[in-house]
mmCIF file of C-alpha atoms in Angstrom:
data_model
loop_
_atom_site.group_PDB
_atom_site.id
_atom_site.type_symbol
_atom_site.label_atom_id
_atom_site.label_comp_id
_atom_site.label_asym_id
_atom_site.label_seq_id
_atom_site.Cartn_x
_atom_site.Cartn_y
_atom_site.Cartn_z
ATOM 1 C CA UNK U 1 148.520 20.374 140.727
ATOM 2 C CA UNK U 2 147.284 18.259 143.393
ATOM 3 C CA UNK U 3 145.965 17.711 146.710
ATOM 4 C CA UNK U 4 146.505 20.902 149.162
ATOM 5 C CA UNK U 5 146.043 21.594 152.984
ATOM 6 C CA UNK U 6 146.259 24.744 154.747
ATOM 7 C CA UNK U 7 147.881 26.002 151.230
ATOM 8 C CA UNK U 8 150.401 23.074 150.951
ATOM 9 C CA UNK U 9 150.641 20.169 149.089
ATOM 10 C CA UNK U 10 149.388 17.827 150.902
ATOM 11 C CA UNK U 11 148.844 13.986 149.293
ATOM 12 C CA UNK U 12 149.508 13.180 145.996
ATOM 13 C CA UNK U 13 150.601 16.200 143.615
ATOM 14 C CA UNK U 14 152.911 17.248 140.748
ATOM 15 C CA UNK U 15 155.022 20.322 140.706
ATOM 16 C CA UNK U 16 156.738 21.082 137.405
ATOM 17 C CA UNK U 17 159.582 23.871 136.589
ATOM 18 C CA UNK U 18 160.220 24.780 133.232
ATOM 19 C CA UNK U 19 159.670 22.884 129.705
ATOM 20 C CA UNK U 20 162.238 20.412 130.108
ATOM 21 C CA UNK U 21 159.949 18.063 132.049
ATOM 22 C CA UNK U 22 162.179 18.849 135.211
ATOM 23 C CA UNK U 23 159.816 18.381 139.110
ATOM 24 C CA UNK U 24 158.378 15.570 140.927
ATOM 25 C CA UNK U 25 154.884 13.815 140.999
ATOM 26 C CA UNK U 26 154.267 11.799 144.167
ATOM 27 C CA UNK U 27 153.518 11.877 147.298
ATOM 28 C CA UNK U 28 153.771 15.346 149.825
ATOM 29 C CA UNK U 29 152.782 16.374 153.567
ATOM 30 C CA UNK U 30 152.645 19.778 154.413
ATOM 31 C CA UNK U 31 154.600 20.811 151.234
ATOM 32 C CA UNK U 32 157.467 18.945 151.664
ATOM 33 C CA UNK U 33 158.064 15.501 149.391
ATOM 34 C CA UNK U 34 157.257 12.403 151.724
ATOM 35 C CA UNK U 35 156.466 8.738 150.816
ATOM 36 C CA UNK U 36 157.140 7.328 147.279
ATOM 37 C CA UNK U 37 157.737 9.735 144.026
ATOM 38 C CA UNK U 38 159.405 10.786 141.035
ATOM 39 C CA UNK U 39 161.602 13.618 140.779
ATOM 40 C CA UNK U 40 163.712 14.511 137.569
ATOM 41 C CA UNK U 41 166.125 17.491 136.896
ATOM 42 C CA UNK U 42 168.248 18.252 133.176
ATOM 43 C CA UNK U 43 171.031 15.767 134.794
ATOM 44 C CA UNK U 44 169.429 13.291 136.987
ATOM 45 C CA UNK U 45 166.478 10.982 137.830
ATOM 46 C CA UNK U 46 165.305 9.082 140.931
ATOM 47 C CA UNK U 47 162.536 7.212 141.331
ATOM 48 C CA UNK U 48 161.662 6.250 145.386
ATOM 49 C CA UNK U 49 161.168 7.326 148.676
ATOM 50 C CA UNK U 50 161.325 10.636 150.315
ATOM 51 C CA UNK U 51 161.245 11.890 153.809
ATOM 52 C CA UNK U 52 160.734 15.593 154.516
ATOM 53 C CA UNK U 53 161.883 16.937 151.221
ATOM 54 C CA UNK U 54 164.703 14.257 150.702
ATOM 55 C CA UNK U 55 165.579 11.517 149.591
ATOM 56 C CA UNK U 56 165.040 8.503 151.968
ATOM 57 C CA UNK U 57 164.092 5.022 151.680
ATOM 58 C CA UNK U 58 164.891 0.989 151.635
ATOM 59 C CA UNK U 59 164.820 1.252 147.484
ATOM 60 C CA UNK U 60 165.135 3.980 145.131
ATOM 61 C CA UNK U 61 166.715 4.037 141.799
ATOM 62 C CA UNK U 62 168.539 7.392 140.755
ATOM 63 C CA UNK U 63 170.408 7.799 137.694
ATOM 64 C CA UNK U 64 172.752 10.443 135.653
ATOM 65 C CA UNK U 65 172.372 11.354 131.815
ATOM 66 C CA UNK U 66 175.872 10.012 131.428
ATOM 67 C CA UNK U 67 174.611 6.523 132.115
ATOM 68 C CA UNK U 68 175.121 6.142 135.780
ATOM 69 C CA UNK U 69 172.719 4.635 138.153
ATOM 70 C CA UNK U 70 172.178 3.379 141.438
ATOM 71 C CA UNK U 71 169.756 1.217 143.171
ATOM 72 C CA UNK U 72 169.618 0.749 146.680
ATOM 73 C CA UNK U 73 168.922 2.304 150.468
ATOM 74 C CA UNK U 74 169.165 6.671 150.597
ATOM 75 C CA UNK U 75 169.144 8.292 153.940
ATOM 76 C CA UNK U 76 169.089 12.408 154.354
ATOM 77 C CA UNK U 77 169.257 12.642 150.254
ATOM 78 C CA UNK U 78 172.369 10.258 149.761
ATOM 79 C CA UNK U 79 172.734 6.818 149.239
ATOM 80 C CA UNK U 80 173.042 5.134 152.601
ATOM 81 C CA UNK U 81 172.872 1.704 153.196
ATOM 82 C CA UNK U 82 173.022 -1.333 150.993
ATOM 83 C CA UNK U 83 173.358 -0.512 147.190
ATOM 84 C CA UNK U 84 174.401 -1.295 143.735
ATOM 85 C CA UNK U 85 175.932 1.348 141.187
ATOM 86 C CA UNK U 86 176.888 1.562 137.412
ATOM 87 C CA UNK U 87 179.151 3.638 136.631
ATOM 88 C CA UNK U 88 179.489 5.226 132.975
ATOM 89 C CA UNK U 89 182.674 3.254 132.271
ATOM 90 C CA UNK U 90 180.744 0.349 133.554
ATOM 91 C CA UNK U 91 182.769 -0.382 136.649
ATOM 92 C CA UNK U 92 179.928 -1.881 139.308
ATOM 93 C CA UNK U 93 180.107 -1.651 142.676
ATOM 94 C CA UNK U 94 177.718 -3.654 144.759
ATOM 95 C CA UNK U 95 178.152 -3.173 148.793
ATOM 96 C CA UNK U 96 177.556 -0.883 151.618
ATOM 97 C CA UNK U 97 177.663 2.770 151.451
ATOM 98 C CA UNK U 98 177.613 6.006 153.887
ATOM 99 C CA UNK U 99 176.835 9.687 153.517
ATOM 100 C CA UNK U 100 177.126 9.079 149.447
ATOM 101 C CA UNK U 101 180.590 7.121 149.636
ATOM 102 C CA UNK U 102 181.723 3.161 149.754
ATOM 103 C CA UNK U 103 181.852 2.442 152.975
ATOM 104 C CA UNK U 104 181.790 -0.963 154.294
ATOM 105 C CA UNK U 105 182.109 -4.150 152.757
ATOM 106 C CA UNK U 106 181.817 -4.183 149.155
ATOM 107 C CA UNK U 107 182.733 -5.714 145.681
ATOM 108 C CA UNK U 108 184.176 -3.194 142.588
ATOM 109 C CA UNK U 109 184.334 -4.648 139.397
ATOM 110 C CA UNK U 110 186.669 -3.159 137.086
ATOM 111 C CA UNK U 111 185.604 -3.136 133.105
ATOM 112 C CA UNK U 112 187.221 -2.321 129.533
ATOM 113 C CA UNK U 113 186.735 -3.002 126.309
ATOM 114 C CA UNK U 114 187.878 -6.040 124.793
ATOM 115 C CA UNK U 115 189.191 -6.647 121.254
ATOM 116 C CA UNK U 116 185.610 -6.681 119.900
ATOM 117 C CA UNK U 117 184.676 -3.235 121.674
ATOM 118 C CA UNK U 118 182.594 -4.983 124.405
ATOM 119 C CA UNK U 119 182.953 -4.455 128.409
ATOM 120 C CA UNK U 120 184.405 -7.005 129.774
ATOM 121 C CA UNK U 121 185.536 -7.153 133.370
ATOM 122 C CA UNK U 122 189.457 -7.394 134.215
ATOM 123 C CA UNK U 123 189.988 -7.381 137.178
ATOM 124 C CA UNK U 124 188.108 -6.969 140.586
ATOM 125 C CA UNK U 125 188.010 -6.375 144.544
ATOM 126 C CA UNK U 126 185.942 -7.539 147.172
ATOM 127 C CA UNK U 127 186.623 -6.130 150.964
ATOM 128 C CA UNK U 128 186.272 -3.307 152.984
ATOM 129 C CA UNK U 129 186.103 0.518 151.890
ATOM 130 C CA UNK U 130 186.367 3.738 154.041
ATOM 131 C CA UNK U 131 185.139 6.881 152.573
ATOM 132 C CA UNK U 132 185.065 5.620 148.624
ATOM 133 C CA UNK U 133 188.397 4.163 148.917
ATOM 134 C CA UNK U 134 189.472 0.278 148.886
ATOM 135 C CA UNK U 135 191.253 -0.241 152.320
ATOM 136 C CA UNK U 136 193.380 -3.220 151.215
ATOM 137 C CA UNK U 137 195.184 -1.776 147.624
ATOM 138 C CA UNK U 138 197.198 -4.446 147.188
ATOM 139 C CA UNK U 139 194.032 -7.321 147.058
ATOM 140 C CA UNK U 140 192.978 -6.558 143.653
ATOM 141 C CA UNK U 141 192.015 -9.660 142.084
ATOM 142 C CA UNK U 142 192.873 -9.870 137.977
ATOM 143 C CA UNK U 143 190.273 -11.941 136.181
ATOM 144 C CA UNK U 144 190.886 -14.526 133.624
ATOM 145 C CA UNK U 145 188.813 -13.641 129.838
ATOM 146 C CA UNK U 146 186.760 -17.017 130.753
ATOM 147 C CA UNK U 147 185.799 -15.035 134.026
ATOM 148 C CA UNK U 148 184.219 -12.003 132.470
ATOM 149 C CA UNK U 149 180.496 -12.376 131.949
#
């Protein structure tokens, strides 16, 4: 449902699949998602920018059902750019990233539960990453329990 041109969606618009509440509302030109919208699937959200069908933008948010999420730049449907993510085990990394990896500069820190069954971080490393890997292994900083907040 929506606005259509030349029998495309065209505007704003919602296309839904199934029961399960998976599709996208938002914004489309000549039946391809562009500008901001909302598209959600059985394992994922995001929430954003789109350019010709994908996902592209300065901000989005995108999340899994296990509890991971990201906010930050996407270019051709990946995050791309400057970005923050939670992971389930709730290791953050907060840096740059390219094609959908770490890549740049970038802070990782490392979490597990303490004695009382919250996350607390441990230990953490801030420098440069190529392809989702820390460059420098050996500059993994351990954190002191007054340190994790």
């Amino acid at each position: 449902e929506g606005t259509w041109a030349n029998d495309l969606m065209d505007g704003d618009g919602r296309f839904s699949v199934g029961t399960k509440g998976d599709g996208y509302e938002g914004q489309w030109k000549a039946g391809k998602k562009h500008g901001e919208g909302k598209e959600a699937t059985s394992s994922e959200t995001y929430s954003g920018g789109f350019a010709d069908g994908v996902r592209s933008g300065i901000f989005g948010t995108w999340g899994l059902r296990d509890g991971t999420h990201f906010e930050g730049e996407f270019g051709n449907g990946l995050r791309h750019g400057k970005g923050r993510a939670v992971l389930a085990s709730g290791d953050e990394y907060d840096g740059e990233w390219q094609k959908g990896q770490r890549h740049g500069q970038g802070t990782m820190i490392y979490k597990r539960a303490g004695d009382d069954g919250v996350l607390v971080a441990y230990k953490s490393y801030t420098g440069a990453w190529v392809k989702d890997a820390r460059r420098d292994k050996e500059t993994v900083t351990r954190l002191a329990s007054d340190q994790c907040n």
